[in-house]
Amino acid sequence: MSAALVDLRSDTVTRPTGSMRAAMAAAEVGDDVYGEDPTVRLLEDRVAALFGKQAALFTPTGSMANVLAVRSLVGVGEEVLCEASAHIARAELGAHAAFTGLTMRTWIGRPVEPAQIATLFAPDMGPFFVPTRAVSMENTHNFGGGAVTPLEDMRAVRRFADERGIGVHLDGARIWNAHVATGTPLEAYGATADVLAVCLSKGLGAPVGSLVVGSTDAVAEARVWRKRLGGGMRQVGVLAAAGLHALDHHVERLAEDHENARLLADACGLDPASVDTNIVVVDVPDAPGVVAAAREHGVLASAVGPRALRLVTHLDVSREDAETAARVLTKLLA
Ligand SMILES: *Cc1c(COP(=O)(O)O)cnc(C)c1O
């Protein structure tokens, strides 16, 4: 890709930095299916501790981490409740149904809607109805425009689940962005969920990698199912090293991405204060048309609906790049 392009399609497009590549090249490795990769173990222990949990498991993708995490709480013929545009419901191609055999029911509205969750909840009434086994939350909310789910809402879900004796899953693909945007400790987020999925390959800039984070038992079971799904990886410390490097160097800098996202929002006529993190969704009459026109001017964006233009800032978008894109978008949307 030409360096002149400003790629705002997703924060997954980042390429490993020179120092990240050096860390990867220097990584100590072993066969991780035998539990012998020291760098993977370091990463798993570190991420578990960050969220105040007992254990963590390295996975190739966030989707696999979500499948493993949700299935630690919900079995065949049981259900998880989530928001209607949640990544687990919309963007994992039915993996939870295909592999776990669970069903989903969804609420509509904000990332957490306590009244709807209470209405949807189905107790176990024997062999007549599908029982609710877990509630899933997403923070930040991808298709909700990178919105931060307030900690108070998450704590309300935790209390609700405890009262009903069900589990809580957190899709924390971008929990790092929520943490930096609000200053909420990662451990506080961790305390609201039994099991989390977190990504290193989004804003943190690692080329690959996510983790399931939870109890020793949940993670041990996830390890079995990861292998069953074909996700047992060998000398994968080279990838874990990228994640460790990202945790050292790419968390606090997410604030720059958030600042750049507000600049883009302003250029698109939105209130910058409405942007919580690194994703901007703009309502336009013809999103694919704007995407094509922006490309002509060296700016890559995506259409996530006929009228929804999405711009995502990340490690490979400098302030100067954001200013360039802002000028292009202001002109196109005028
Ligand atoms: C990206 C993402 C995931 C995981 O995606 P993969 O491409 O499978 O790594 C999960 N949840 C959310 C909210 C995401 O944005």
PDB file of N, CA, C and O in Angstrom, residues 242-296:
ATOM      1  N   ALA A 242       4.998  -9.828  20.252  1.00  0.00           N
ATOM      2  CA  ALA A 242       4.402  -8.608  19.698  1.00  0.00           C
ATOM      3  C   ALA A 242       3.362  -8.058  20.667  1.00  0.00           C
ATOM      4  O   ALA A 242       3.264  -6.847  20.887  1.00  0.00           O
ATOM      5  N   GLY A 243       2.594  -8.949  21.282  1.00  0.00           N
ATOM      6  CA  GLY A 243       1.588  -8.530  22.249  1.00  0.00           C
ATOM      7  C   GLY A 243       2.210  -7.905  23.491  1.00  0.00           C
ATOM      8  O   GLY A 243       1.739  -6.875  23.981  1.00  0.00           O
ATOM      9  N   LEU A 244       3.268  -8.519  23.994  1.00  0.00           N
ATOM     10  CA  LEU A 244       3.954  -7.964  25.170  1.00  0.00           C
ATOM     11  C   LEU A 244       4.521  -6.581  24.854  1.00  0.00           C
ATOM     12  O   LEU A 244       4.404  -5.644  25.655  1.00  0.00           O
ATOM     13  N   HIS A 245       5.090  -6.465  23.669  1.00  0.00           N
ATOM     14  CA  HIS A 245       5.635  -5.173  23.239  1.00  0.00           C
ATOM     15  C   HIS A 245       4.501  -4.130  23.162  1.00  0.00           C
ATOM     16  O   HIS A 245       4.666  -2.987  23.588  1.00  0.00           O
ATOM     17  N   ALA A 246       3.359  -4.555  22.639  1.00  0.00           N
ATOM     18  CA  ALA A 246       2.222  -3.639  22.520  1.00  0.00           C
ATOM     19  C   ALA A 246       1.737  -3.182  23.893  1.00  0.00           C
ATOM     20  O   ALA A 246       1.407  -2.013  24.089  1.00  0.00           O
ATOM     21  N   LEU A 247       1.711  -4.113  24.853  1.00  0.00           N
ATOM     22  CA  LEU A 247       1.274  -3.733  26.201  1.00  0.00           C
ATOM     23  C   LEU A 247       2.243  -2.723  26.823  1.00  0.00           C
ATOM     24  O   LEU A 247       1.845  -1.838  27.566  1.00  0.00           O
ATOM     25  N   ASP A 248       3.521  -2.863  26.500  1.00  0.00           N
ATOM     26  CA  ASP A 248       4.521  -1.926  27.033  1.00  0.00           C
ATOM     27  C   ASP A 248       4.444  -0.553  26.378  1.00  0.00           C
ATOM     28  O   ASP A 248       4.670   0.454  27.023  1.00  0.00           O
ATOM     29  N   HIS A 249       4.142  -0.526  25.081  1.00  0.00           N
ATOM     30  CA  HIS A 249       4.343   0.725  24.330  1.00  0.00           C
ATOM     31  C   HIS A 249       3.100   1.312  23.672  1.00  0.00           C
ATOM     32  O   HIS A 249       3.130   2.467  23.248  1.00  0.00           O
ATOM     33  N   HIS A 250       2.017   0.543  23.543  1.00  0.00           N
ATOM     34  CA  HIS A 250       0.916   1.024  22.709  1.00  0.00           C
ATOM     35  C   HIS A 250      -0.411   1.231  23.433  1.00  0.00           C
ATOM     36  O   HIS A 250      -1.427   1.436  22.792  1.00  0.00           O
ATOM     37  N   VAL A 251      -0.401   1.157  24.749  1.00  0.00           N
ATOM     38  CA  VAL A 251      -1.671   1.355  25.455  1.00  0.00           C
ATOM     39  C   VAL A 251      -1.941   2.843  25.679  1.00  0.00           C
ATOM     40  O   VAL A 251      -2.948   3.372  25.182  1.00  0.00           O
ATOM     41  N   GLU A 252      -1.028   3.518  26.364  1.00  0.00           N
ATOM     42  CA  GLU A 252      -1.293   4.929  26.705  1.00  0.00           C
ATOM     43  C   GLU A 252      -1.457   5.793  25.453  1.00  0.00           C
ATOM     44  O   GLU A 252      -2.206   6.765  25.450  1.00  0.00           O
ATOM     45  N   ARG A 253      -0.754   5.428  24.368  1.00  0.00           N
ATOM     46  CA  ARG A 253      -0.823   6.235  23.155  1.00  0.00           C
ATOM     47  C   ARG A 253      -2.196   6.165  22.467  1.00  0.00           C
ATOM     48  O   ARG A 253      -2.464   6.943  21.542  1.00  0.00           O
ATOM     49  N   LEU A 254      -3.072   5.269  22.904  1.00  0.00           N
ATOM     50  CA  LEU A 254      -4.421   5.217  22.322  1.00  0.00           C
ATOM     51  C   LEU A 254      -5.118   6.575  22.459  1.00  0.00           C
ATOM     52  O   LEU A 254      -6.000   6.906  21.668  1.00  0.00           O
ATOM     53  N   ALA A 255      -4.705   7.350  23.470  1.00  0.00           N
ATOM     54  CA  ALA A 255      -5.283   8.694  23.648  1.00  0.00           C
ATOM     55  C   ALA A 255      -5.086   9.530  22.384  1.00  0.00           C
ATOM     56  O   ALA A 255      -5.943  10.348  22.030  1.00  0.00           O
ATOM     57  N   GLU A 256      -3.960   9.324  21.682  1.00  0.00           N
ATOM     58  CA  GLU A 256      -3.724  10.070  20.429  1.00  0.00           C
ATOM     59  C   GLU A 256      -4.748   9.675  19.374  1.00  0.00           C
ATOM     60  O   GLU A 256      -5.238  10.521  18.619  1.00  0.00           O
ATOM     61  N   ASP A 257      -5.072   8.382  19.313  1.00  0.00           N
ATOM     62  CA  ASP A 257      -6.076   7.923  18.343  1.00  0.00           C
ATOM     63  C   ASP A 257      -7.429   8.570  18.641  1.00  0.00           C
ATOM     64  O   ASP A 257      -8.178   8.943  17.728  1.00  0.00           O
ATOM     65  N   HIS A 258      -7.748   8.678  19.939  1.00  0.00           N
ATOM     66  CA  HIS A 258      -9.036   9.255  20.325  1.00  0.00           C
ATOM     67  C   HIS A 258      -9.084  10.737  19.935  1.00  0.00           C
ATOM     68  O   HIS A 258     -10.101  11.240  19.455  1.00  0.00           O
ATOM     69  N   GLU A 259      -7.961  11.409  20.131  1.00  0.00           N
ATOM     70  CA  GLU A 259      -7.860  12.828  19.764  1.00  0.00           C
ATOM     71  C   GLU A 259      -8.035  12.971  18.242  1.00  0.00           C
ATOM     72  O   GLU A 259      -8.779  13.832  17.776  1.00  0.00           O
ATOM     73  N   ASN A 260      -7.376  12.106  17.485  1.00  0.00           N
ATOM     74  CA  ASN A 260      -7.490  12.160  16.022  1.00  0.00           C
ATOM     75  C   ASN A 260      -8.909  11.841  15.559  1.00  0.00           C
ATOM     76  O   ASN A 260      -9.396  12.410  14.577  1.00  0.00           O
ATOM     77  N   ALA A 261      -9.585  10.940  16.258  1.00  0.00           N
ATOM     78  CA  ALA A 261     -10.965  10.598  15.894  1.00  0.00           C
ATOM     79  C   ALA A 261     -11.877  11.810  16.106  1.00  0.00           C
ATOM     80  O   ALA A 261     -12.772  12.074  15.288  1.00  0.00           O
ATOM     81  N   ARG A 262     -11.622  12.562  17.181  1.00  0.00           N
ATOM     82  CA  ARG A 262     -12.442  13.764  17.423  1.00  0.00           C
ATOM     83  C   ARG A 262     -12.199  14.815  16.332  1.00  0.00           C
ATOM     84  O   ARG A 262     -13.128  15.506  15.905  1.00  0.00           O
ATOM     85  N   LEU A 263     -10.950  14.890  15.866  1.00  0.00           N
ATOM     86  CA  LEU A 263     -10.641  15.811  14.768  1.00  0.00           C
ATOM     87  C   LEU A 263     -11.446  15.436  13.517  1.00  0.00           C
ATOM     88  O   LEU A 263     -12.029  16.294  12.848  1.00  0.00           O
ATOM     89  N   LEU A 264     -11.499  14.136  13.213  1.00  0.00           N
ATOM     90  CA  LEU A 264     -12.245  13.667  12.043  1.00  0.00           C
ATOM     91  C   LEU A 264     -13.739  13.912  12.217  1.00  0.00           C
ATOM     92  O   LEU A 264     -14.429  14.299  11.273  1.00  0.00           O
ATOM     93  N   ALA A 265     -14.239  13.687  13.422  1.00  0.00           N
ATOM     94  CA  ALA A 265     -15.667  13.920  13.686  1.00  0.00           C
ATOM     95  C   ALA A 265     -16.007  15.372  13.413  1.00  0.00           C
ATOM     96  O   ALA A 265     -17.003  15.683  12.746  1.00  0.00           O
ATOM     97  N   ASP A 266     -15.164  16.253  13.912  1.00  0.00           N
ATOM     98  CA  ASP A 266     -15.376  17.687  13.722  1.00  0.00           C
ATOM     99  C   ASP A 266     -15.405  18.018  12.232  1.00  0.00           C
ATOM    100  O   ASP A 266     -16.275  18.759  11.760  1.00  0.00           O
ATOM    101  N   ALA A 267     -14.479  17.414  11.472  1.00  0.00           N
ATOM    102  CA  ALA A 267     -14.403  17.663  10.026  1.00  0.00           C
ATOM    103  C   ALA A 267     -15.654  17.166   9.310  1.00  0.00           C
ATOM    104  O   ALA A 267     -16.014  17.667   8.245  1.00  0.00           O
ATOM    105  N   CYS A 268     -16.331  16.164   9.897  1.00  0.00           N
ATOM    106  CA  CYS A 268     -17.538  15.603   9.278  1.00  0.00           C
ATOM    107  C   CYS A 268     -18.806  16.253   9.819  1.00  0.00           C
ATOM    108  O   CYS A 268     -19.917  15.761   9.575  1.00  0.00           O
ATOM    109  N   GLY A 269     -18.647  17.306  10.588  1.00  0.00           N
ATOM    110  CA  GLY A 269     -19.806  18.034  11.090  1.00  0.00           C
ATOM    111  C   GLY A 269     -20.446  17.422  12.318  1.00  0.00           C
ATOM    112  O   GLY A 269     -21.569  17.764  12.689  1.00  0.00           O
ATOM    113  N   LEU A 270     -19.738  16.503  12.970  1.00  0.00           N
ATOM    114  CA  LEU A 270     -20.266  15.917  14.204  1.00  0.00           C
ATOM    115  C   LEU A 270     -19.687  16.653  15.409  1.00  0.00           C
ATOM    116  O   LEU A 270     -18.635  17.289  15.314  1.00  0.00           O
ATOM    117  N   ASP A 271     -20.368  16.518  16.538  1.00  0.00           N
ATOM    118  CA  ASP A 271     -19.845  17.070  17.782  1.00  0.00           C
ATOM    119  C   ASP A 271     -18.684  16.167  18.226  1.00  0.00           C
ATOM    120  O   ASP A 271     -18.896  14.992  18.503  1.00  0.00           O
ATOM    121  N   PRO A 272     -17.460  16.706  18.292  1.00  0.00           N
ATOM    122  CA  PRO A 272     -16.320  15.865  18.677  1.00  0.00           C
ATOM    123  C   PRO A 272     -16.540  15.186  20.033  1.00  0.00           C
ATOM    124  O   PRO A 272     -16.039  14.076  20.262  1.00  0.00           O
ATOM    125  N   ALA A 273     -17.309  15.840  20.898  1.00  0.00           N
ATOM    126  CA  ALA A 273     -17.534  15.268  22.229  1.00  0.00           C
ATOM    127  C   ALA A 273     -18.383  13.999  22.173  1.00  0.00           C
ATOM    128  O   ALA A 273     -18.453  13.241  23.128  1.00  0.00           O
ATOM    129  N   SER A 274     -19.042  13.768  21.007  1.00  0.00           N
ATOM    130  CA  SER A 274     -19.872  12.561  20.880  1.00  0.00           C
ATOM    131  C   SER A 274     -19.018  11.329  20.579  1.00  0.00           C
ATOM    132  O   SER A 274     -19.516  10.206  20.563  1.00  0.00           O
ATOM    133  N   VAL A 275     -17.732  11.546  20.318  1.00  0.00           N
ATOM    134  CA  VAL A 275     -16.833  10.432  20.000  1.00  0.00           C
ATOM    135  C   VAL A 275     -16.083  10.013  21.256  1.00  0.00           C
ATOM    136  O   VAL A 275     -15.310  10.786  21.808  1.00  0.00           O
ATOM    137  N   ASP A 276     -16.323   8.791  21.720  1.00  0.00           N
ATOM    138  CA  ASP A 276     -15.688   8.330  22.955  1.00  0.00           C
ATOM    139  C   ASP A 276     -14.251   7.879  22.728  1.00  0.00           C
ATOM    140  O   ASP A 276     -13.386   8.078  23.572  1.00  0.00           O
ATOM    141  N   THR A 277     -14.015   7.182  21.599  1.00  0.00           N
ATOM    142  CA  THR A 277     -12.696   6.551  21.432  1.00  0.00           C
ATOM    143  C   THR A 277     -12.179   6.733  19.998  1.00  0.00           C
ATOM    144  O   THR A 277     -12.055   7.864  19.543  1.00  0.00           O
ATOM    145  N   ASN A 278     -11.876   5.649  19.300  1.00  0.00           N
ATOM    146  CA  ASN A 278     -11.168   5.762  18.016  1.00  0.00           C
ATOM    147  C   ASN A 278     -12.037   5.454  16.801  1.00  0.00           C
ATOM    148  O   ASN A 278     -11.515   5.241  15.728  1.00  0.00           O
ATOM    149  N   ILE A 279     -13.353   5.368  16.988  1.00  0.00           N
ATOM    150  CA  ILE A 279     -14.250   5.039  15.874  1.00  0.00           C
ATOM    151  C   ILE A 279     -15.252   6.174  15.686  1.00  0.00           C
ATOM    152  O   ILE A 279     -15.844   6.649  16.656  1.00  0.00           O
ATOM    153  N   VAL A 280     -15.411   6.589  14.432  1.00  0.00           N
ATOM    154  CA  VAL A 280     -16.377   7.648  14.117  1.00  0.00           C
ATOM    155  C   VAL A 280     -17.333   7.083  13.079  1.00  0.00           C
ATOM    156  O   VAL A 280     -16.890   6.575  12.041  1.00  0.00           O
ATOM    157  N   VAL A 281     -18.618   7.118  13.361  1.00  0.00           N
ATOM    158  CA  VAL A 281     -19.607   6.689  12.376  1.00  0.00           C
ATOM    159  C   VAL A 281     -20.410   7.924  11.978  1.00  0.00           C
ATOM    160  O   VAL A 281     -20.964   8.614  12.830  1.00  0.00           O
ATOM    161  N   VAL A 282     -20.420   8.190  10.652  1.00  0.00           N
ATOM    162  CA  VAL A 282     -21.082   9.389  10.144  1.00  0.00           C
ATOM    163  C   VAL A 282     -22.261   8.975   9.269  1.00  0.00           C
ATOM    164  O   VAL A 282     -22.123   8.105   8.409  1.00  0.00           O
ATOM    165  N   ASP A 283     -23.404   9.595   9.519  1.00  0.00           N
ATOM    166  CA  ASP A 283     -24.594   9.340   8.708  1.00  0.00           C
ATOM    167  C   ASP A 283     -24.502  10.201   7.448  1.00  0.00           C
ATOM    168  O   ASP A 283     -24.473  11.430   7.539  1.00  0.00           O
ATOM    169  N   VAL A 284     -24.407   9.543   6.279  1.00  0.00           N
ATOM    170  CA  VAL A 284     -24.313  10.271   5.003  1.00  0.00           C
ATOM    171  C   VAL A 284     -25.351   9.683   4.035  1.00  0.00           C
ATOM    172  O   VAL A 284     -25.768   8.538   4.199  1.00  0.00           O
ATOM    173  N   PRO A 285     -25.773  10.456   3.029  1.00  0.00           N
ATOM    174  CA  PRO A 285     -26.807   9.949   2.118  1.00  0.00           C
ATOM    175  C   PRO A 285     -26.350   8.702   1.348  1.00  0.00           C
ATOM    176  O   PRO A 285     -27.158   7.839   1.037  1.00  0.00           O
ATOM    177  N   ASP A 286     -25.047   8.628   1.011  1.00  0.00           N
ATOM    178  CA  ASP A 286     -24.562   7.526   0.176  1.00  0.00           C
ATOM    179  C   ASP A 286     -23.160   7.116   0.648  1.00  0.00           C
ATOM    180  O   ASP A 286     -22.157   7.618   0.128  1.00  0.00           O
ATOM    181  N   ALA A 287     -23.112   6.214   1.612  1.00  0.00           N
ATOM    182  CA  ALA A 287     -21.817   5.850   2.210  1.00  0.00           C
ATOM    183  C   ALA A 287     -20.857   5.225   1.189  1.00  0.00           C
ATOM    184  O   ALA A 287     -19.694   5.635   1.116  1.00  0.00           O
ATOM    185  N   PRO A 288     -21.310   4.252   0.360  1.00  0.00           N
ATOM    186  CA  PRO A 288     -20.369   3.689  -0.624  1.00  0.00           C
ATOM    187  C   PRO A 288     -19.835   4.753  -1.582  1.00  0.00           C
ATOM    188  O   PRO A 288     -18.669   4.696  -1.987  1.00  0.00           O
ATOM    189  N   GLY A 289     -20.668   5.735  -1.917  1.00  0.00           N
ATOM    190  CA  GLY A 289     -20.231   6.828  -2.794  1.00  0.00           C
ATOM    191  C   GLY A 289     -19.127   7.650  -2.146  1.00  0.00           C
ATOM    192  O   GLY A 289     -18.133   8.003  -2.795  1.00  0.00           O
ATOM    193  N   VAL A 290     -19.289   7.957  -0.882  1.00  0.00           N
ATOM    194  CA  VAL A 290     -18.268   8.735  -0.166  1.00  0.00           C
ATOM    195  C   VAL A 290     -16.974   7.927  -0.068  1.00  0.00           C
ATOM    196  O   VAL A 290     -15.874   8.468  -0.234  1.00  0.00           O
ATOM    197  N   VAL A 291     -17.109   6.617   0.187  1.00  0.00           N
ATOM    198  CA  VAL A 291     -15.921   5.749   0.288  1.00  0.00           C
ATOM    199  C   VAL A 291     -15.136   5.796  -1.023  1.00  0.00           C
ATOM    200  O   VAL A 291     -13.906   5.951  -1.031  1.00  0.00           O
ATOM    201  N   ALA A 292     -15.853   5.687  -2.162  1.00  0.00           N
ATOM    202  CA  ALA A 292     -15.191   5.702  -3.470  1.00  0.00           C
ATOM    203  C   ALA A 292     -14.526   7.051  -3.734  1.00  0.00           C
ATOM    204  O   ALA A 292     -13.387   7.112  -4.209  1.00  0.00           O
ATOM    205  N   ALA A 293     -15.220   8.125  -3.406  1.00  0.00           N
ATOM    206  CA  ALA A 293     -14.664   9.466  -3.646  1.00  0.00           C
ATOM    207  C   ALA A 293     -13.451   9.725  -2.757  1.00  0.00           C
ATOM    208  O   ALA A 293     -12.449  10.295  -3.201  1.00  0.00           O
ATOM    209  N   ALA A 294     -13.531   9.286  -1.507  1.00  0.00           N
ATOM    210  CA  ALA A 294     -12.410   9.492  -0.576  1.00  0.00           C
ATOM    211  C   ALA A 294     -11.178   8.739  -1.063  1.00  0.00           C
ATOM    212  O   ALA A 294     -10.049   9.236  -0.974  1.00  0.00           O
ATOM    213  N   ARG A 295     -11.407   7.556  -1.588  1.00  0.00           N
ATOM    214  CA  ARG A 295     -10.290   6.749  -2.104  1.00  0.00           C
ATOM    215  C   ARG A 295      -9.532   7.496  -3.214  1.00  0.00           C
ATOM    216  O   ARG A 295      -8.300   7.455  -3.284  1.00  0.00           O
ATOM    217  N   GLU A 296     -10.299   8.185  -4.053  1.00  0.00           N
ATOM    218  CA  GLU A 296      -9.683   8.994  -5.125  1.00  0.00           C
ATOM    219  C   GLU A 296      -8.715  10.027  -4.545  1.00  0.00           C
ATOM    220  O   GLU A 296      -7.769  10.449  -5.191  1.00  0.00           O
TER     221      GLU A 296
END
